[in-house]
CSV table of C-alpha atoms and ligand atoms in Angstrom, one decimal:
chain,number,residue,atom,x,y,z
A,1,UNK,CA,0.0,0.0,0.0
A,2,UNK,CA,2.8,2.4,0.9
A,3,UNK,CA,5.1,1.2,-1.6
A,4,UNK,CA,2.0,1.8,-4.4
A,5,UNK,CA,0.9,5.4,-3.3
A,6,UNK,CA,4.8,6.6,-3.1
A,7,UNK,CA,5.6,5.6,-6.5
A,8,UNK,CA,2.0,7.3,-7.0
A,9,UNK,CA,3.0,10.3,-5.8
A,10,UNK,CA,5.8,10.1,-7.8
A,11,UNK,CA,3.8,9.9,-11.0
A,12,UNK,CA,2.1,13.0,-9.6
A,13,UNK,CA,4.7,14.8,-9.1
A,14,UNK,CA,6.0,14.5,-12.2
A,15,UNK,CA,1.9,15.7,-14.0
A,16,UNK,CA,2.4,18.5,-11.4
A,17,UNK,CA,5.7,20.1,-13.9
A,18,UNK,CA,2.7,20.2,-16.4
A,19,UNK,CA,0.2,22.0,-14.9
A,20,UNK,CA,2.2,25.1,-14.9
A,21,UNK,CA,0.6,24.9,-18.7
A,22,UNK,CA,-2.6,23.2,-18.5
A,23,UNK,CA,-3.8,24.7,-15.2
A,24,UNK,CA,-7.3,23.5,-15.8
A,25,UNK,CA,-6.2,19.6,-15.1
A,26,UNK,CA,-7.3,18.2,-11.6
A,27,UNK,CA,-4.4,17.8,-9.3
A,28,UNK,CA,-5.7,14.7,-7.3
A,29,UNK,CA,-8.9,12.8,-6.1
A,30,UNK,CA,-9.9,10.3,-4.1
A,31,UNK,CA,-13.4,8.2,-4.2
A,32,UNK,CA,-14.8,6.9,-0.8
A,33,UNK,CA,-16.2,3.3,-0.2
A,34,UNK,CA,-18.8,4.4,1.4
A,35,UNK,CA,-21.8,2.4,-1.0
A,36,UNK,CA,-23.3,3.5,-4.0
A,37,UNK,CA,-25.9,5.3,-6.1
A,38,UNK,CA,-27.9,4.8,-9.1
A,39,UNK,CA,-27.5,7.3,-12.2
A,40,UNK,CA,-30.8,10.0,-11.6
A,41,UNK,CA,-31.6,8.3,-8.4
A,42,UNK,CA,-32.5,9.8,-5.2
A,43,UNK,CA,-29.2,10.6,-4.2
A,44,UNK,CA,-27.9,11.4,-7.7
A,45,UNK,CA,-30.7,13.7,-8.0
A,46,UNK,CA,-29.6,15.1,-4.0
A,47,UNK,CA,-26.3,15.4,-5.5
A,48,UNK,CA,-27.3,17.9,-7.9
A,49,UNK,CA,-29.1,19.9,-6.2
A,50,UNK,CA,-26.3,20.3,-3.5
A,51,UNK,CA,-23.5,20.9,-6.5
A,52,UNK,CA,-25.6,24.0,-7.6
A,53,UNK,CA,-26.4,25.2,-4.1
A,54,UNK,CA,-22.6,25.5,-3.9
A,55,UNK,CA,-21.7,27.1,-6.8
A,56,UNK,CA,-24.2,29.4,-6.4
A,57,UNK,CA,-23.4,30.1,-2.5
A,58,UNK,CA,-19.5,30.0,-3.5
A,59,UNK,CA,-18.7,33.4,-5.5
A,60,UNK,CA,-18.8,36.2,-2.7
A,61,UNK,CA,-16.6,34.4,0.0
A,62,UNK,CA,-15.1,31.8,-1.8
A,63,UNK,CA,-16.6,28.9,0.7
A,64,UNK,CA,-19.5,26.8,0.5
A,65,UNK,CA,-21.3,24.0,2.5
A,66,UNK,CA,-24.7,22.8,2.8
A,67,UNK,CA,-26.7,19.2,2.9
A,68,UNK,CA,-29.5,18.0,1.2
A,69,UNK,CA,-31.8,14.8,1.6
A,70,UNK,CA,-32.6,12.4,4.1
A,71,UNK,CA,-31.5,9.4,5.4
A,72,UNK,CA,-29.4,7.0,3.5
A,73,UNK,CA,-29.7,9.7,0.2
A,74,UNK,CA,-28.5,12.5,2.4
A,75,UNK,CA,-25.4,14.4,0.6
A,76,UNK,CA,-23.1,16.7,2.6
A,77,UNK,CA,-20.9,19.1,0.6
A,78,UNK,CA,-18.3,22.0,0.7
A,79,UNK,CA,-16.3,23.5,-2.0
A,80,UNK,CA,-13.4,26.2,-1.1
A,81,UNK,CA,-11.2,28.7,-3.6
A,82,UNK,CA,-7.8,29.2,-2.6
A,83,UNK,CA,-8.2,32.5,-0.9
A,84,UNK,CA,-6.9,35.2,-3.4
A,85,UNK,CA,-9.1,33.6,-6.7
A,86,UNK,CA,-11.3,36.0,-7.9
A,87,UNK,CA,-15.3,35.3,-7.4
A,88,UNK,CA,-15.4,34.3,-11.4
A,89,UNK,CA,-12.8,32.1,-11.0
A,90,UNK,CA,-13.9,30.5,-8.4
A,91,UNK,CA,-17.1,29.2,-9.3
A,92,UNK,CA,-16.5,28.2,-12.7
A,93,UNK,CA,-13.6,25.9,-10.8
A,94,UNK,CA,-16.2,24.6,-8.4
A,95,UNK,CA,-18.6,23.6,-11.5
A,96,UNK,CA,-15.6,21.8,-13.0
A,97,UNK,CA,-14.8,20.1,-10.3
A,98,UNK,CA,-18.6,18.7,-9.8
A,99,UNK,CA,-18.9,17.6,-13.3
A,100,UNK,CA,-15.4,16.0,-12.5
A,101,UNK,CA,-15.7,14.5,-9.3
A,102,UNK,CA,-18.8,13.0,-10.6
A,103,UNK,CA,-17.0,11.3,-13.6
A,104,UNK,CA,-13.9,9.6,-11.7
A,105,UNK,CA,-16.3,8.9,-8.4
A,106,UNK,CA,-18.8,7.1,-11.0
A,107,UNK,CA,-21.9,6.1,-8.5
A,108,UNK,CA,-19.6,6.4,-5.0
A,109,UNK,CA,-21.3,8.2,-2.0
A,110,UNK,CA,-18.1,10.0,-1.2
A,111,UNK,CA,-15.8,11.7,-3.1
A,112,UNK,CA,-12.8,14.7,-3.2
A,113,UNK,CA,-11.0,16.6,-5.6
A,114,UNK,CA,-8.7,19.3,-5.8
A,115,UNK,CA,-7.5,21.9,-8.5
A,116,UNK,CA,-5.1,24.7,-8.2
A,117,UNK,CA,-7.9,27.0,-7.4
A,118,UNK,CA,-10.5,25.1,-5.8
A,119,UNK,CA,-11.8,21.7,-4.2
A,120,UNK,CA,-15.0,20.2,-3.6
A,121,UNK,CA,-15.7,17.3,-1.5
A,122,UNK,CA,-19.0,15.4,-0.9
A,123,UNK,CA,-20.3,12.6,0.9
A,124,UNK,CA,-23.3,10.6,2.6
A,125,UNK,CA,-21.2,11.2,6.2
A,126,UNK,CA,-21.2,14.1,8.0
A,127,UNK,CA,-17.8,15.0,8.3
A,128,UNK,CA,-18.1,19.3,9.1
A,129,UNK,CA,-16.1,20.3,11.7
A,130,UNK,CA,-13.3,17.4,11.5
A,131,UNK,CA,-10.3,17.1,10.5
A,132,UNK,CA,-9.8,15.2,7.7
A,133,UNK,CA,-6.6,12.9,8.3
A,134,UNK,CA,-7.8,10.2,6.0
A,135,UNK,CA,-7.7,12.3,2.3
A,136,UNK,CA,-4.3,13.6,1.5
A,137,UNK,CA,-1.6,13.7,-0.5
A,138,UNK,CA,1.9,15.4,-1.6
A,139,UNK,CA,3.4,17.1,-4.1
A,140,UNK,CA,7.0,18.1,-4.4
A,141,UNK,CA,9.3,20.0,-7.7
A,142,UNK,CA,11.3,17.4,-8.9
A,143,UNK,CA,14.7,19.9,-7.9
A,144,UNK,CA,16.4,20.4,-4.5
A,145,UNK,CA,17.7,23.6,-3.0
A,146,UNK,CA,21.7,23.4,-2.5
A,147,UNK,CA,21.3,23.5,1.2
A,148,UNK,CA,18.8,21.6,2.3
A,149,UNK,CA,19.1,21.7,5.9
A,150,UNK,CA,18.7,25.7,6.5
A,151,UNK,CA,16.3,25.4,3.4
A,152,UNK,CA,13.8,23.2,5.2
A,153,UNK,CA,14.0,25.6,8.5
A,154,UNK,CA,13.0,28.4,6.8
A,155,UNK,CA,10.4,26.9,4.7
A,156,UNK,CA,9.2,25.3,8.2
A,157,UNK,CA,9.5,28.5,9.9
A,158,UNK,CA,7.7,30.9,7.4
A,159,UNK,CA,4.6,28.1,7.2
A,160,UNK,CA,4.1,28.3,10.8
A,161,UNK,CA,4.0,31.9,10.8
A,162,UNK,CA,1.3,31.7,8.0
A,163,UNK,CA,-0.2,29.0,10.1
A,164,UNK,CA,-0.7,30.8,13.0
A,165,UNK,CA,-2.4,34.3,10.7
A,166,UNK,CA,-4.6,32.2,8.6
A,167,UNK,CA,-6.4,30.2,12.0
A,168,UNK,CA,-6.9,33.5,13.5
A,169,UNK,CA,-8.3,35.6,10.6
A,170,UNK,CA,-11.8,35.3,9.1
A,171,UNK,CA,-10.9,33.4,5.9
A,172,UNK,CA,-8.4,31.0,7.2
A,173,UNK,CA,-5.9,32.1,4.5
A,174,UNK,CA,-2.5,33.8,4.8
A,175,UNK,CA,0.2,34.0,1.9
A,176,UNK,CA,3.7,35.5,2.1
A,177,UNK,CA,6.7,36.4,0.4
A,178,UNK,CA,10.1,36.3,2.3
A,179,UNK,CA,13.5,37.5,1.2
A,180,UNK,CA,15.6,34.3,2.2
A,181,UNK,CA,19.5,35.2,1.3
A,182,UNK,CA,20.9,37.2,-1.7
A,183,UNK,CA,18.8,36.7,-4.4
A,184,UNK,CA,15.9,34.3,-4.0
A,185,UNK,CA,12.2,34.6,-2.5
A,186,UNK,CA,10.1,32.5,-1.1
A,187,UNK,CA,6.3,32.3,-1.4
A,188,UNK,CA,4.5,30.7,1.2
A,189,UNK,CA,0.5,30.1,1.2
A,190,UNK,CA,-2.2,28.3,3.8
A,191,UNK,CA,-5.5,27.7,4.0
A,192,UNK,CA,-8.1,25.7,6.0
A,193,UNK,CA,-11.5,24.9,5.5
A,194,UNK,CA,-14.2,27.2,7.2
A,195,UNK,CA,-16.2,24.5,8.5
A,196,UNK,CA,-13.2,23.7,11.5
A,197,UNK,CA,-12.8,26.0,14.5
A,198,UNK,CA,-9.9,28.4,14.8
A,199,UNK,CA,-8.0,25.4,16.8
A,200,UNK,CA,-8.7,22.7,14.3
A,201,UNK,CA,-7.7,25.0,11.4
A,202,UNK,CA,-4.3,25.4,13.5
A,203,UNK,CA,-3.9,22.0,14.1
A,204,UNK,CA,-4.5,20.7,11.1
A,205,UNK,CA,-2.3,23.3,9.0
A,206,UNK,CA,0.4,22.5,11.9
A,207,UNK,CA,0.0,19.1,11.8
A,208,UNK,CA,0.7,19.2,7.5
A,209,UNK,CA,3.5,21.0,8.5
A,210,UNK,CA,4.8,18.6,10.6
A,211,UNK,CA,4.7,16.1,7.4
A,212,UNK,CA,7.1,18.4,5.7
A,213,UNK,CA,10.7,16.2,5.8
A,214,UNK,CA,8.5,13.8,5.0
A,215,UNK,CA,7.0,15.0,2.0
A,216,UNK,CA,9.5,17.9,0.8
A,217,UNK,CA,12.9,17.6,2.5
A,218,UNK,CA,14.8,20.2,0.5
A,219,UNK,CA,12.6,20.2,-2.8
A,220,UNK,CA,12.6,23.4,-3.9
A,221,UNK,CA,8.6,23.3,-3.7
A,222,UNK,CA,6.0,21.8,-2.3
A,223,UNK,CA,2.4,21.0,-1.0
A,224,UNK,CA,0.6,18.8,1.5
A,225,UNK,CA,-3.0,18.9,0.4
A,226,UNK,CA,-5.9,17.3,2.3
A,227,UNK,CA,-9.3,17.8,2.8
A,228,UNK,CA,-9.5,20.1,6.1
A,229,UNK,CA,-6.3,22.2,5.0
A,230,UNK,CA,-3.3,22.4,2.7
A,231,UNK,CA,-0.2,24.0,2.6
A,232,UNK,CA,2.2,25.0,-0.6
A,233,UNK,CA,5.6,26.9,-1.0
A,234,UNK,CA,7.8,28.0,-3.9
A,235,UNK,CA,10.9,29.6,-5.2
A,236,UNK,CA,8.9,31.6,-7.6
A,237,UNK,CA,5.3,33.8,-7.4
A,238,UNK,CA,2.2,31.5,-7.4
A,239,UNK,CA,-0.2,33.3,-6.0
A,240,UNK,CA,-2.1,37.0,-6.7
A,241,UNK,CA,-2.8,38.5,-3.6
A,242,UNK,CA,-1.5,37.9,0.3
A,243,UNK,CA,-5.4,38.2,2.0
B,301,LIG,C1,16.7,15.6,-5.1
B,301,LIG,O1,17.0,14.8,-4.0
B,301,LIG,C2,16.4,13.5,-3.9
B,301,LIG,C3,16.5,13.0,-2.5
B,301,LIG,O2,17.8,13.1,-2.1
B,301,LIG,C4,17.0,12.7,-5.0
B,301,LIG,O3,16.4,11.4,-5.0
B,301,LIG,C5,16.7,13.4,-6.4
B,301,LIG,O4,17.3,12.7,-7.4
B,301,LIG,C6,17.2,14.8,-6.4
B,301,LIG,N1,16.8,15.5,-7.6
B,301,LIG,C7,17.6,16.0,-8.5
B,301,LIG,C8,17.0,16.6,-9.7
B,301,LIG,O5,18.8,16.0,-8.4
């Protein structure tokens, strides 16, 4: 299992280089095993309905959640923009990503997908408020830094900092640029989703930062991405606006 979803990762890693060009392109999903549905049965139908209750509700704030049905048909859902995506953006991201989801989650009562600028996740559990340790996954640049060591400390120390702005601000979003040495910048960005307290948001964005040897040990970028928070950094601008 390990063994698979490293040389996995790997693979996705690699896709990752080509999204720089095709930024439209899913970065990752994952499908629950929670039962299924039938195509335009009740829960299909309670699928729809939630989709475009959340692109509708997502534009001004860029977060969404709601539930609809009953029962064993009941669909929770909650789409998110990364914090600095404008409100056009954003939805037309979140309608992709239902259209997507859909497709590669064929009949499954759970499902989660992310794109550079949004993510949506469903399913027939109620999971607001938690952390979600179970959906997650890395993504690393292919190149190291020369130093790794003092590298990796100030990548670690510039996410906590972010970490600890975005839990206590209204959006749960922080991005920064540092100066590190002569010539090189690095850009820093976090974000939870608004259905967690102030604490979870913290814990979970600290405990993704706690992954980072694992997942980035002097790369010169990065990303843990899950479905309560997600964390990315880079040696070159990736973002458009700090708040
Ligand atoms: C970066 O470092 C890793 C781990 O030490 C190594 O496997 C990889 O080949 C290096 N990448 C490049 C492009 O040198």
């Amino acid at each position: 299992m390990y063994f698979f979803r490293f040389t996995f990762l790997h693979l996705i890693s690699f896709i990752s280089l080509l999204h720089i060009v095709t930024c439209a392109d899913p970065l990752f999903h994952f499908c629950s095993n929670k039962g299924n549905y039938k195509n335009n049965g009740p829960f299909d139908n309670n699928y729809k309905i939630l989709v475009s209750s959340l692109f509708s509700q997502v534009p001004p704030t860029g977060f969404a959640l709601d539930s609809t049905g009953q029962g064993e048909e009941v669909v929770n859902g909650l789409a998110l923009c990364r914090g600095d995506i404008p409100s056009n953006d954003c939805k037309s991201c979140v309608i992709e990503a239902s259209d997507e989801v859909r497709k590669r989650c064929e009949y499954n009562k759970g499902g989660v997908i992310w794109y550079d600028s949004c993510m949506l996740k469903y399913s027939n559990e109620k999971f607001f408020g938690t952390i979600d340790y179970g959906n997650r996954f890395y993504m690393w640049n292919l190149n190291n830094v020369s130093d790794a060591e003092s590298f990796n400390m100030k990548t670690k120390e510039l996410l906590s900092k972010l970490s600890a702005k975005a839990s206590s601000s209204s959006k749960f979003y922080a991005a920064q640029v540092e100066e590190i040495g002569e010539a090189e910048k690095l850009f820093g960005l976090v974000q939870c989703t608004r259905d967690l307290t102030k604490e979870k948001c913290k814990k979970c964005l600290d405990d993704a930062i706690g992954e980072l040897n694992t997942c980035c040990d002097g790369r010169r970028g990065g990303r843990v991405v899950g479905g309560s928070c997600n964390f990315r950094y880079e040696l070159y601008p990736f973002f458009y606006s700090a708040n």
